[in-house]
Tab-separated table of C-alpha atoms in Angstrom:
chain	number	residue	atom	x	y	z
Q	26	MET	CA	1.477	-8.428	12.687
Q	27	GLY	CA	-1.189	-8.743	15.572
Q	28	ALA	CA	-4.035	-10.037	13.250
Q	29	GLY	CA	-1.553	-12.214	11.071
Q	30	ILE	CA	-0.336	-13.915	14.576
Q	31	ALA	CA	-3.995	-14.238	15.416
Q	32	ALA	CA	-4.813	-15.958	12.310
Q	33	VAL	CA	-1.894	-18.613	12.631
Q	34	LEU	CA	-2.522	-19.032	16.438
Q	35	SER	CA	-6.336	-20.050	15.544
Q	36	LEU	CA	-4.676	-22.900	13.516
Q	37	TYR	CA	-2.641	-23.663	16.469
Q	38	LEU	CA	-5.797	-23.842	19.174
Q	39	ARG	CA	-7.666	-25.845	16.886
Q	40	ASP	CA	-5.225	-28.473	16.281
Q	41	ASP	CA	-4.739	-28.367	19.984
Q	42	GLY	CA	-8.408	-29.447	20.405
Q	43	TYR	CA	-10.121	-25.791	21.235
Q	44	ASN	CA	-13.651	-25.409	19.816
Q	45	LEU	CA	-13.046	-21.984	17.922
Q	46	VAL	CA	-16.313	-20.037	17.698
Q	47	ARG	CA	-14.896	-17.346	15.743
Q	48	THR	CA	-11.655	-15.193	15.119
Q	49	THR	CA	-12.015	-11.595	13.993
Q	50	THR	CA	-8.877	-9.909	12.511
Q	51	TYR	CA	-8.529	-6.405	11.700
Q	52	GLY	CA	-5.893	-5.606	8.888
Q	53	GLN	CA	-4.689	-8.945	8.271
Q	54	PRO	CA	-1.722	-8.911	5.824
Q	55	ARG	CA	-1.243	-12.693	3.841
Q	56	VAL	CA	0.508	-15.056	6.321
Q	57	THR	CA	0.758	-18.179	4.393
Q	58	ASN	CA	0.672	-19.848	0.651
Q	59	ALA	CA	-1.736	-22.202	-1.031
Q	60	VAL	CA	-1.000	-25.023	1.122
Q	61	GLY	CA	-1.174	-23.514	4.368
Q	62	ALA	CA	-4.300	-21.502	3.245
Q	63	SER	CA	-6.161	-24.623	2.281
Q	64	LYS	CA	-5.216	-25.803	5.851
Q	65	LEU	CA	-6.632	-22.834	7.342
Q	66	ALA	CA	-9.977	-22.737	4.901
Q	67	GLY	CA	-11.880	-24.339	7.566
Q	68	LEU	CA	-11.725	-22.117	10.211
Q	69	PRO	CA	-13.982	-19.769	11.337
Q	70	ILE	CA	-12.246	-16.631	10.550
Q	71	THR	CA	-13.542	-13.177	9.409
Q	72	ARG	CA	-10.764	-10.908	8.134
Q	73	VAL	CA	-11.858	-6.875	8.256
Q	74	VAL	CA	-10.212	-4.830	6.195
Q	75	ASN	CA	-10.457	-0.867	5.452
Q	76	VAL	CA	-10.869	-0.409	1.845
Q	77	ASP	CA	-7.367	0.323	0.392
Q	78	ASP	CA	-5.501	-0.641	3.279
Q	79	PHE	CA	-1.876	-1.596	1.789
Q	80	VAL	CA	-1.047	-3.819	4.937
Q	81	SER	CA	-3.818	-6.084	4.214
Q	82	MET	CA	-2.807	-6.611	0.829
Q	83	VAL	CA	0.562	-7.798	1.154
Q	84	PRO	CA	2.831	-9.861	0.913
Q	85	THR	CA	1.679	-10.935	-2.853
Q	86	PHE	CA	2.044	-14.347	-4.518
Q	87	PRO	CA	2.527	-17.032	-3.391
Q	88	PHE	CA	0.659	-15.589	-0.097
Q	89	GLU	CA	-2.600	-16.290	-0.327
Q	90	HIS	CA	-5.626	-15.009	2.102
Q	91	PHE	CA	-8.291	-17.377	3.601
Q	92	GLY	CA	-11.413	-16.813	5.579
Q	93	GLU	CA	-14.581	-14.728	4.961
Q	94	GLU	CA	-13.723	-10.921	4.369
Q	95	VAL	CA	-15.416	-7.913	5.422
Q	96	ILE	CA	-14.394	-4.347	3.266
Q	97	LEU	CA	-15.036	-1.105	5.439
Q	98	HIS	CA	-15.961	1.805	3.293
Q	99	PRO	CA	-16.298	5.104	4.556
Q	100	GLY	CA	-19.731	5.864	6.097
Q	101	ALA	CA	-22.421	2.875	6.126
Q	102	ASP	CA	-21.100	1.077	3.075
Q	103	PHE	CA	-19.277	-2.337	3.113
Q	104	VAL	CA	-18.550	-5.195	1.280
Q	105	TYR	CA	-19.023	-9.408	2.698
Q	106	LEU	CA	-17.067	-11.969	0.600
Q	107	THR	CA	-17.358	-15.470	1.021
Q	108	HIS	CA	-13.937	-17.281	1.628
Q	109	GLN	CA	-14.434	-18.351	-1.852
Q	110	ASP	CA	-15.160	-14.839	-2.916
Q	111	ALA	CA	-12.244	-13.629	-1.463
Q	112	ASN	CA	-10.098	-16.301	-2.986
Q	113	ALA	CA	-11.887	-15.345	-6.482
Q	114	ILE	CA	-10.439	-11.976	-6.460
Q	115	SER	CA	-6.986	-11.766	-8.611
Q	116	ILE	CA	-4.158	-10.380	-7.366
Q	117	GLY	CA	-3.740	-8.548	-10.803
Q	118	GLU	CA	-7.386	-7.026	-10.347
Q	119	ILE	CA	-6.495	-5.489	-7.116
Q	120	TRP	CA	-3.141	-4.105	-7.966
Q	121	ARG	CA	-4.798	-2.540	-11.207
Q	122	GLU	CA	-7.372	-0.954	-9.080
Q	123	SER	CA	-5.246	0.144	-6.568
Q	124	HIS	CA	-4.348	3.921	-6.886
Q	125	GLY	CA	-5.375	4.532	-3.245
Q	126	LEU	CA	-4.036	1.663	-1.490
Q	127	SER	CA	-2.083	3.654	1.157
Q	128	ILE	CA	-0.428	2.531	4.710
Q	129	ALA	CA	-2.551	5.276	6.158
Q	130	ASN	CA	-5.265	3.172	5.389
Q	131	HIS	CA	-4.106	0.962	8.288
Q	132	ALA	CA	-4.372	2.685	11.183
Q	133	SER	CA	-6.380	1.301	14.197
Q	134	GLU	CA	-7.966	4.766	14.310
Q	135	LEU	CA	-9.491	4.622	11.281
Q	136	TYR	CA	-10.931	1.254	12.033
Q	137	VAL	CA	-12.822	2.200	14.760
Q	138	ALA	CA	-14.087	5.315	13.058
Q	139	ARG	CA	-15.445	3.257	10.394
Q	140	LEU	CA	-16.765	0.887	12.406
Q	141	ALA	CA	-18.484	3.638	14.211
Q	142	GLN	CA	-20.013	4.719	10.995
Q	143	LYS	CA	-21.979	1.883	10.670
Q	144	LEU	CA	-23.433	1.775	14.187
Q	145	LYS	CA	-26.781	3.774	12.981
Q	146	GLY	CA	-26.928	1.730	10.065
Q	147	ALA	CA	-24.635	-0.322	7.800
Q	148	GLN	CA	-25.304	-1.126	3.820
Q	149	ALA	CA	-23.964	-4.011	2.203
Q	150	VAL	CA	-22.865	-2.979	-1.184
Q	151	PRO	CA	-21.319	-5.151	-4.083
Q	152	TYR	CA	-17.653	-5.516	-4.704
Q	153	LEU	CA	-17.393	-3.727	-7.665
Q	154	ALA	CA	-19.449	-0.779	-6.060
Q	155	ARG	CA	-15.833	0.422	-4.717
Q	156	LEU	CA	-14.894	0.903	-8.311
Q	157	THR	CA	-17.303	3.958	-8.495
């Protein structure tokens, strides 16, 4: 729940007048519905998730994500999605293509390892490249 709490606290900090430069969360689950997501949409939040991290995909409808998304693949590959692109991906597509979803992909050690793999050179790939 740390990433989810960080996202919600960003809203409180902004509403209290703090100038937020950027909030980056790792493995953040969905924490709000469409109304809440619209309030959070303007926050400078980047969600970093491991490909097939089960925790970052729940809970499902009516909960929604907000902010930019970076999906970490093994090796140098990653996917960057704008807020609009991340919201355009339907839950149905995610669940149809989710044969590899696992709680093990939520481990902080895996996040650290995947980030370390990108230190020597990261390569942005299209979202659909994850299916190949």
